[in-house]
Coordinates of C-alpha atoms in Angstrom, one line a residue:
X27 CA -11.9 -16.9 -28.8
X28 CA -12.3 -18.0 -24.8
X29 CA -9.3 -20.0 -24.7
X30 CA -7.0 -17.9 -27.2
X31 CA -3.4 -17.0 -26.8
X32 CA -4.5 -13.8 -25.2
X33 CA -6.8 -15.3 -22.4
X34 CA -4.1 -18.2 -21.8
X35 CA -1.6 -15.2 -21.2
X36 CA -3.5 -13.3 -19.0
X37 CA -4.3 -16.4 -17.1
X38 CA -0.5 -17.5 -16.7
X39 CA 0.2 -13.4 -15.7
X40 CA -2.9 -13.8 -13.3
X41 CA -1.3 -17.1 -11.6
X42 CA 2.4 -15.5 -11.7
X43 CA 0.8 -12.3 -9.8
X44 CA -0.4 -14.7 -7.1
X45 CA 1.7 -17.1 -6.3
X46 CA 4.5 -14.2 -6.2
X47 CA 2.1 -11.9 -4.2
X48 CA 1.6 -14.8 -1.5
X49 CA 5.2 -15.4 -1.5
X50 CA 5.6 -11.8 -0.6
X51 CA 3.2 -12.0 2.1
X52 CA 6.0 -14.1 3.7
X53 CA 8.7 -11.7 3.6
X54 CA 7.6 -9.7 6.5
X55 CA 7.8 -13.0 8.6
X56 CA 11.2 -13.9 7.3
X57 CA 12.4 -10.5 7.8
X58 CA 11.5 -10.3 11.5
X59 CA 13.2 -13.5 12.1
X60 CA 16.7 -12.7 10.3
X61 CA 16.7 -9.1 10.9
X62 CA 17.4 -7.3 14.3
X63 CA 14.4 -5.3 15.8
X64 CA 15.9 -2.0 14.7
X65 CA 17.0 -2.7 11.1
X66 CA 13.2 -4.5 10.4
X67 CA 11.5 -1.4 11.9
X68 CA 13.6 1.1 9.5
X69 CA 12.7 -1.5 6.6
X70 CA 9.2 -1.3 7.5
X71 CA 8.9 2.5 7.8
X72 CA 11.0 2.8 4.5
X73 CA 8.5 0.2 2.9
X74 CA 5.2 2.3 4.3
X75 CA 7.1 5.6 2.7
X76 CA 8.1 4.6 -0.5
X77 CA 5.2 1.9 -1.5
X78 CA 2.8 4.5 -2.5
X79 CA 4.9 6.0 -4.9
X80 CA 5.8 2.7 -6.6
X81 CA 2.3 1.5 -6.7
X82 CA 1.5 4.8 -8.3
X83 CA 4.3 4.5 -10.6
X84 CA 3.0 0.9 -11.5
X85 CA -0.5 1.9 -12.1
X86 CA 0.7 4.8 -14.4
X87 CA 3.0 2.2 -16.6
X88 CA -0.2 0.0 -16.9
X89 CA -2.3 3.0 -17.9
X90 CA 0.1 4.0 -20.5
X91 CA 0.4 0.2 -21.7
X92 CA -3.2 -0.1 -21.7
X93 CA -4.2 2.8 -23.6
X94 CA -2.0 2.4 -26.7
X95 CA -3.2 -1.1 -27.5
X96 CA -0.2 -2.3 -28.6
X97 CA 1.1 -5.9 -28.5
X98 CA 4.6 -4.7 -28.0
X99 CA 3.6 -3.2 -24.6
X100 CA 1.8 -6.0 -23.4
X101 CA 4.8 -7.6 -21.8
X102 CA 5.6 -4.6 -20.0
X103 CA 1.7 -4.3 -19.1
X104 CA 1.8 -7.8 -17.4
X105 CA 5.1 -7.0 -15.8
X106 CA 3.7 -4.1 -14.3
X107 CA 0.4 -6.1 -13.2
X108 CA 2.8 -8.7 -11.5
X109 CA 4.9 -6.1 -9.7
X110 CA 2.0 -4.2 -8.7
X111 CA 0.1 -7.3 -7.2
X112 CA 3.1 -8.6 -5.4
X113 CA 4.1 -4.8 -3.8
X114 CA 0.4 -4.7 -2.7
X115 CA 0.4 -8.0 -0.9
X116 CA 3.5 -7.1 0.5
X117 CA 2.0 -4.0 1.6
X118 CA -1.0 -5.4 3.0
X119 CA 0.8 -7.5 5.3
X120 CA 3.3 -4.9 6.4
X121 CA 0.2 -2.5 6.9
X122 CA -1.6 -5.2 8.9
X123 CA 1.4 -5.8 11.4
X124 CA 1.7 -1.9 11.8
X125 CA -1.9 -1.7 12.7
X126 CA -1.6 -4.5 15.0
X127 CA 1.8 -2.9 16.8
X128 CA 0.1 0.6 17.4
X129 CA -3.2 -1.0 18.7
X130 CA -0.8 -2.9 20.9
X131 CA 0.6 0.4 22.4
X132 CA -2.6 2.3 23.0
X133 CA -3.9 2.3 26.4
X134 CA -7.6 1.6 25.7
X135 CA -9.1 -1.7 26.8
X136 CA -12.3 -3.3 26.0
X137 CA -14.5 -2.0 23.5
X138 CA -12.4 1.0 22.2
X139 CA -9.2 -1.4 21.8
X140 CA -11.3 -3.6 19.7
X141 CA -13.0 -0.6 17.5
X142 CA -9.4 0.3 16.7
X143 CA -8.4 -3.3 15.5
X144 CA -11.8 -4.2 13.9
X145 CA -14.1 -1.2 13.2
X146 CA -11.9 2.0 12.1
X147 CA -9.5 0.3 9.8
X148 CA -12.1 -1.9 8.2
X149 CA -14.3 1.0 7.9
X150 CA -11.7 3.2 6.4
X151 CA -10.3 0.8 3.7
X152 CA -14.3 0.1 2.9
X153 CA -14.8 3.9 2.4
X154 CA -11.8 4.5 0.3
X155 CA -12.2 1.4 -1.8
X156 CA -16.1 2.5 -2.4
X157 CA -15.1 6.0 -3.2
X158 CA -12.8 4.7 -5.6
X159 CA -14.9 2.2 -7.4
X160 CA -18.0 5.4 -7.4
X161 CA -15.4 7.6 -9.0
X162 CA -14.2 5.2 -11.4
X163 CA -16.6 3.0 -12.6
X164 CA -20.1 4.6 -12.1
X165 CA -22.5 4.0 -15.3
X166 CA -22.6 8.2 -15.4
X167 CA -18.8 8.4 -15.7
X168 CA -18.0 5.0 -17.5
X169 CA -14.2 5.8 -17.1
X170 CA -12.0 3.6 -19.4
X171 CA -10.1 1.5 -17.2
X172 CA -6.5 3.2 -18.1
X173 CA -8.3 6.3 -16.9
X174 CA -9.4 4.8 -13.3
X175 CA -5.6 3.7 -12.9
X176 CA -4.4 7.0 -13.5
X177 CA -7.1 8.3 -11.1
X178 CA -5.8 5.6 -8.5
X179 CA -2.3 6.6 -9.4
X180 CA -2.8 10.3 -8.5
X181 CA -4.8 9.2 -5.1
X182 CA -1.4 7.0 -4.3
X183 CA 0.5 9.9 -5.2
X184 CA -1.3 12.0 -2.7
X185 CA -0.9 9.4 0.0
X186 CA 3.0 9.5 -1.0
X187 CA 3.0 12.9 -0.1
X188 CA 1.1 12.6 3.2
X189 CA 3.4 10.1 4.3
X190 CA 6.6 12.0 3.3
X191 CA 5.3 15.0 5.1
X192 CA 4.4 12.9 8.2
X193 CA 7.7 11.3 8.2
X194 CA 9.5 14.7 8.0
X195 CA 7.5 15.9 10.7
X196 CA 8.5 12.7 12.8
X197 CA 12.3 13.5 11.9
X198 CA 12.1 17.0 12.9
X199 CA 10.2 16.1 16.3
X200 CA 12.7 13.5 16.9
X201 CA 15.9 15.7 16.1
X202 CA 14.5 18.3 18.4
X203 CA 13.7 15.8 21.1
X204 CA 10.0 17.3 21.4
X205 CA 7.3 14.5 21.7
X206 CA 3.9 14.7 22.3
X207 CA 2.0 13.4 25.5
X208 CA -1.1 11.6 25.7
X209 CA -2.8 14.5 26.9
X210 CA -1.9 16.9 24.0
X211 CA 0.7 18.6 26.1
X212 CA 4.2 19.0 25.0
X213 CA 7.6 17.7 26.9
X214 CA 11.2 17.7 26.7
X215 CA 12.0 13.8 26.3

């Protein structure tokens, strides 16, 4: 029945995820008000590094709980769903702010700067989302939801590996004192 206990539970889980996700979206603003700039930057960097791994783990937990169709695992699926939504909303705000910071530091003016803000990020996001939907929900493939979750978890795990690699390269460059100039030449800082 449409108003059965299961649909009511799903409704409450969705409401909790939305409300907590909205609260999580306010956390970066609060942190920037209460923490000094250096600590806030470290926290943002740590979140950007670790979030794909956490999101991947939550998706995988949802996939495992969803494919077993066990009522005892419904609570763990719901908890993973809420946690995923909250972390996703938090990271959406953090990444938007980081993108704005990067664009603010660029030397471009006019149309190229606008393209950085509005065009490139939106295009990349839509392309990735479309690719994921084509791979996961195309009528020819017809992947079950738990398999789609595992596929997205693998994509997020790959993103974590890229972020970890970039962090290691950045740390090595900082430790050695080398930095890249605007024109691709290396110089000592």
